[in-house]
Short mmCIF file of C-alpha atoms in Angstrom, two decimals:
data_model
loop_
_atom_site.label_atom_id
_atom_site.label_comp_id
_atom_site.label_asym_id
_atom_site.label_seq_id
_atom_site.Cartn_x
_atom_site.Cartn_y
_atom_site.Cartn_z
CA MET A 1434 -2.79 17.91 61.87
CA ASN A 1435 -1.20 20.88 60.20
CA ALA A 1436 -3.40 23.65 58.98
CA GLY A 1437 -2.12 23.24 55.44
CA GLU A 1438 -2.64 19.46 55.31
CA PRO A 1439 -6.28 19.45 54.02
CA ASN A 1440 -5.24 21.74 51.18
CA LEU A 1441 -2.31 19.46 50.39
CA ARG A 1442 -4.58 16.42 50.32
CA ARG A 1443 -7.10 18.29 48.23
CA GLY A 1444 -4.33 19.29 45.82
CA CYS A 1445 -3.12 15.68 45.54
CA LEU A 1446 -6.68 14.51 44.95
CA MET A 1447 -7.23 17.07 42.20
CA GLY A 1448 -3.91 16.11 40.62
CA LEU A 1449 -4.97 12.45 40.64
CA ILE A 1450 -8.31 13.33 39.04
CA VAL A 1451 -6.53 15.28 36.30
CA LEU A 1452 -4.19 12.35 35.67
CA VAL A 1453 -7.13 9.93 35.46
CA LEU A 1454 -8.99 12.20 33.06
CA LEU A 1455 -5.87 12.68 30.97
CA GLY A 1456 -5.24 8.95 30.94
CA SER A 1457 -8.86 8.27 29.98
CA GLY A 1458 -8.63 10.81 27.15
CA LEU A 1459 -5.44 9.27 25.82
CA PHE A 1460 -6.94 5.80 26.06
CA TYR A 1461 -10.04 6.98 24.19
CA MET A 1462 -7.88 8.53 21.48
CA TRP A 1463 -5.81 5.33 21.23
CA TRP A 1464 -8.96 3.22 21.05
CA GLN A 1465 -10.43 5.42 18.33
CA VAL A 1466 -7.31 4.95 16.20
CA TYR A 1467 -7.00 1.24 16.99
CA SER A 1468 -10.64 0.46 16.26
CA LYS A 1469 -10.46 2.17 12.88
CA LEU A 1470 -7.22 0.48 11.82
CA VAL A 1471 -8.21 -3.04 12.84
CA PRO A 1472 -9.29 -4.76 9.60
CA PRO A 1473 -12.79 -6.21 9.24
CA GLU A 1474 -12.92 -9.99 9.79
CA GLU A 1475 -12.85 -10.90 6.10
CA LEU A 1476 -9.62 -8.93 5.60
CA LYS A 1477 -7.73 -9.91 8.77
CA PRO A 1478 -6.04 -12.97 7.18
CA TYR A 1479 -4.38 -10.62 4.67
CA ALA A 1480 -2.87 -8.26 7.26
CA THR A 1481 0.36 -10.11 8.02
CA ARG A 1482 2.84 -11.90 5.79
CA GLU A 1483 2.57 -15.16 7.71
CA SER A 1484 -1.23 -15.41 7.58
CA THR A 1485 -1.27 -14.38 3.91
CA MET A 1486 1.29 -16.97 2.84
CA GLU A 1487 -0.79 -19.70 4.46
CA LEU A 1488 -3.64 -18.90 2.07
CA ILE A 1489 -1.56 -19.43 -1.09
CA LYS A 1490 -1.82 -23.02 -2.28
CA SER A 1491 1.35 -23.18 -4.37
CA LYS A 1492 4.67 -22.96 -2.54
CA ALA A 1493 6.80 -23.21 -5.68
CA PRO A 1494 10.09 -21.29 -5.59
CA ALA A 1495 10.95 -18.48 -7.95
CA PRO A 1496 12.54 -19.50 -11.26
CA GLY A 1497 16.32 -19.92 -11.28
CA PRO A 1498 18.92 -17.29 -12.25
CA ASP A 1499 18.97 -18.34 -15.90
CA ALA A 1500 15.17 -18.07 -16.34
CA ARG A 1501 13.72 -15.44 -18.67
CA LEU A 1502 10.27 -13.93 -19.07
CA THR A 1503 7.88 -15.60 -21.46
CA GLU A 1504 4.94 -13.91 -23.13
CA SER A 1505 2.57 -15.84 -20.86
CA ASP A 1506 4.49 -14.58 -17.78
CA VAL A 1507 3.93 -10.99 -18.86
CA GLU A 1508 0.23 -11.61 -19.53
CA PHE A 1509 -0.06 -13.29 -16.11
CA TYR A 1510 1.27 -10.17 -14.37
CA ILE A 1511 -0.72 -7.70 -16.46
CA ASP A 1512 -3.90 -9.66 -15.70
CA ALA A 1513 -3.02 -9.52 -11.98
CA LEU A 1514 -3.26 -5.72 -12.00
CA ASP A 1515 -7.06 -5.85 -11.93
CA SER A 1516 -6.86 -7.71 -8.60
CA ILE A 1517 -4.29 -5.31 -7.13
CA ASN A 1518 -6.49 -2.32 -8.07
CA VAL A 1519 -9.57 -3.63 -6.23
CA GLY A 1520 -8.69 -1.65 -3.07
CA TRP A 1521 -8.17 1.53 -5.06
CA ASP A 1522 -11.45 1.02 -6.90
CA ILE A 1523 -13.30 0.81 -3.56
CA PHE A 1524 -11.52 3.93 -2.30
CA LYS A 1525 -12.19 5.84 -5.51
CA VAL A 1526 -15.95 5.24 -5.34
CA ALA A 1527 -16.01 6.96 -1.94
CA TRP A 1528 -13.62 9.66 -3.19
CA ASP A 1529 -15.76 10.47 -6.23
CA SER A 1530 -18.87 10.57 -4.06
CA MET A 1531 -17.26 13.04 -1.66
CA MET A 1532 -15.89 15.24 -4.44
CA ALA A 1533 -19.28 15.36 -6.16
CA THR A 1534 -20.78 17.13 -3.13
CA ARG A 1535 -17.79 19.32 -2.27
CA ASN A 1536 -17.57 23.02 -3.04
CA PRO A 1537 -14.93 23.21 -5.80
CA ASP A 1538 -13.79 26.60 -4.45
CA ASP A 1539 -12.74 25.08 -1.10
CA ASP A 1540 -9.09 24.20 -0.71
CA PHE A 1541 -8.81 20.52 0.11
CA MET A 1542 -5.93 18.20 0.94
CA PHE A 1543 -6.52 14.57 1.75
CA ASP A 1544 -4.76 13.37 4.90
CA PRO A 1545 -5.40 9.64 5.54
CA LEU A 1546 -4.19 10.02 9.14
CA GLU A 1547 -7.41 11.85 9.94
CA LEU A 1548 -8.98 8.38 9.79
CA ASP A 1549 -12.32 9.53 8.48
CA GLU A 1550 -14.19 7.24 6.07
CA LEU A 1551 -11.71 7.94 3.29
CA GLY A 1552 -8.74 7.51 5.60
CA VAL A 1553 -9.93 4.08 6.76
CA LEU A 1554 -10.54 2.96 3.17
CA PHE A 1555 -7.09 4.24 2.25
CA PHE A 1556 -5.43 2.04 4.88
CA GLN A 1557 -7.49 -0.97 3.78
CA MET A 1558 -6.47 -0.71 0.12
CA ASN A 1559 -3.52 -3.09 0.41
CA LEU A 1560 -5.67 -5.66 2.25
CA HIS A 1561 -8.27 -5.66 -0.51
CA ALA A 1562 -5.47 -5.88 -3.07
CA ARG A 1563 -3.98 -8.98 -1.42
CA HIS A 1564 -7.37 -10.59 -0.90
CA SER A 1565 -8.13 -10.37 -4.60
CA LEU A 1566 -4.56 -11.17 -5.69
CA ILE A 1567 -4.34 -14.35 -3.58
CA ASN A 1568 -7.57 -15.60 -5.17
CA TYR A 1569 -6.02 -14.91 -8.57
CA LEU A 1570 -2.76 -16.69 -7.70
CA ASN A 1571 -4.64 -19.76 -6.48
CA GLN A 1572 -6.75 -19.75 -9.61
CA GLU A 1573 -3.59 -19.62 -11.74
CA GLY A 1574 -1.70 -22.13 -9.59
CA LYS A 1575 1.11 -19.64 -8.92
CA SER A 1576 3.11 -19.06 -5.75
CA TRP A 1577 4.00 -15.75 -4.09
CA ASP A 1578 7.68 -16.17 -5.05
CA GLU A 1579 6.77 -16.85 -8.67
CA TYR A 1580 4.54 -13.78 -8.72
CA LEU A 1581 7.25 -11.49 -7.31
CA TRP A 1582 9.82 -12.87 -9.75
CA VAL A 1583 7.58 -12.10 -12.73
CA LYS A 1584 6.61 -8.66 -11.39
CA ARG A 1585 10.17 -7.53 -10.81
CA ARG A 1586 11.40 -8.90 -14.10
CA VAL A 1587 8.58 -7.11 -15.94
CA ILE A 1588 9.61 -3.83 -14.28
CA VAL A 1589 13.20 -4.52 -15.30
CA ALA A 1590 12.26 -5.23 -18.92
CA SER A 1591 10.04 -2.13 -19.06
CA ASP A 1592 13.08 0.12 -18.44
CA ILE A 1593 10.96 2.24 -16.08
CA SER A 1594 13.36 4.14 -13.82
CA GLN A 1595 12.94 5.17 -10.20
CA SER A 1596 12.92 8.86 -11.17
CA GLU A 1597 10.31 8.29 -13.89
CA LEU A 1598 8.02 6.50 -11.46
CA THR A 1599 8.58 9.20 -8.85
CA ASP A 1600 7.52 11.92 -11.32
CA THR A 1601 4.44 9.89 -12.28
CA LEU A 1602 3.48 9.42 -8.63
CA ARG A 1603 3.92 13.13 -7.89
CA ALA A 1604 1.45 13.96 -10.63
CA PHE A 1605 -0.91 11.31 -9.25
CA ILE A 1606 -0.92 12.61 -5.66
CA GLU A 1607 -1.35 16.18 -6.87
CA ARG A 1608 -4.33 15.12 -8.98
CA TYR A 1609 -5.97 13.57 -5.93
CA ALA A 1610 -4.80 16.27 -3.47
CA PHE A 1611 -3.03 13.78 -1.21
CA GLU A 1612 -1.22 15.53 1.61
CA VAL A 1613 2.39 14.37 1.38
CA GLU A 1614 5.40 16.09 2.92
CA GLU A 1615 7.98 17.36 0.46
CA GLU A 1616 10.60 15.00 1.87
CA GLU A 1617 8.29 12.04 1.28
CA LYS A 1618 7.73 13.05 -2.34
CA ASN A 1619 11.34 12.21 -3.07
CA ARG A 1620 10.84 8.66 -1.80
CA LEU A 1621 7.58 7.79 -3.53
CA ALA A 1622 9.22 5.10 -5.65
CA SER A 1623 10.58 2.49 -3.25
CA PRO A 1624 14.41 2.52 -3.12
CA ASP A 1625 14.27 -1.12 -1.97
CA LEU A 1626 12.27 -2.20 -5.02
CA PHE A 1627 14.46 -0.31 -7.44
CA GLY A 1628 17.56 -1.58 -5.72
CA LEU A 1629 16.41 -5.09 -6.69
CA VAL A 1630 15.42 -3.90 -10.17
CA GLU A 1631 18.85 -2.39 -10.81
CA GLU A 1632 20.56 -5.52 -9.54
CA ILE A 1633 18.58 -7.67 -11.99
CA ARG A 1634 19.32 -5.22 -14.82
CA ARG A 1635 23.03 -5.54 -14.13
CA GLN A 1636 22.71 -9.30 -14.43
CA GLY A 1637 21.15 -8.85 -17.84
CA VAL A 1638 17.76 -8.76 -19.54
CA ASP A 1639 17.46 -9.76 -23.17
CA SER A 1640 15.75 -8.03 -26.08
CA ILE A 1641 13.02 -10.69 -26.28
CA GLU A 1642 11.89 -9.91 -22.74
CA ARG A 1643 11.87 -6.20 -23.51
CA ALA A 1644 9.80 -6.88 -26.64
CA PHE A 1645 7.22 -8.81 -24.61
CA VAL A 1646 6.87 -5.97 -22.08
CA LYS A 1647 7.08 -2.95 -24.39
CA PRO A 1648 3.36 -2.93 -25.40
CA TYR A 1649 2.43 -2.68 -21.70
CA ARG A 1650 4.81 0.09 -20.62
CA ASP A 1651 2.10 2.78 -20.50
CA THR A 1652 -0.22 0.33 -18.76
CA LEU A 1653 2.35 -0.16 -16.00
CA LEU A 1654 2.52 3.61 -15.39
CA THR A 1655 -1.26 3.95 -15.23
CA HIS A 1656 -3.22 0.78 -14.41
CA GLY A 1657 -0.14 -0.74 -12.78
CA LEU A 1658 0.70 2.23 -10.57
CA HIS A 1659 -0.55 0.62 -7.35
CA SER A 1660 1.48 -2.49 -7.96
CA LEU A 1661 4.57 -0.38 -8.70
CA THR A 1662 4.09 1.28 -5.30
CA GLN A 1663 3.96 -2.25 -3.81
CA ALA A 1664 0.43 -1.98 -2.48
CA GLU A 1665 0.12 -5.78 -2.46
CA GLU A 1666 3.46 -6.20 -0.67
CA MET A 1667 2.79 -3.93 2.34
CA PHE A 1668 2.10 -6.06 5.41
CA TYR A 1669 1.12 -4.86 8.87
CA GLY A 1670 4.02 -4.62 11.29
CA GLU A 1671 6.68 -4.44 8.57
CA LYS A 1672 8.74 -1.42 7.60
CA ASP A 1673 8.58 -0.07 4.06
#
């Protein structure tokens, strides 16, 4: 046995111990994140598109290309906003409670990725929104495709632009001190959503539809903000 062999073995053993400890630490960190992001049992069915669609009773398709908004369609969507805001309402109760005990002189930026109580509630907002919305759709006998058709056509008839929504959202995140990178601030209003909106606008929207939606334009940019950011359409495992 060489004189240096025990030291070599000891060095290998110490290296293995370090690797095990490092692996254990990484696993613990992963588990901490995973355990906080896994939805509670009552919200799990609303995490994925497939499981959510199974809960909607009506499977009716969206109206055809010649269909136009009716006054009852607009009222149906505006009434749905209460359901979509349920997740935000839960988050805001915790937010207001935290801010009530916080020193107003302290600089504060909210980063949901810290996964504290507020962060977990932030990531559950879309699940609560879908839970409440699906109950509403079943109550109204409406399908998911019918809902999305009405929603998008209401946005079209409102004449809300992507830049206008982006400016509104910037003011919103500044009011609540959300930590958002500057690059992300330019993409707050979904390009995918407004791509569809612009396509529908090119196909034509009539003055009657605009008249039905006009009284609710301010509502859409306030009470409807979470729907305009597609909170109810964000499913786990899908890209924005």
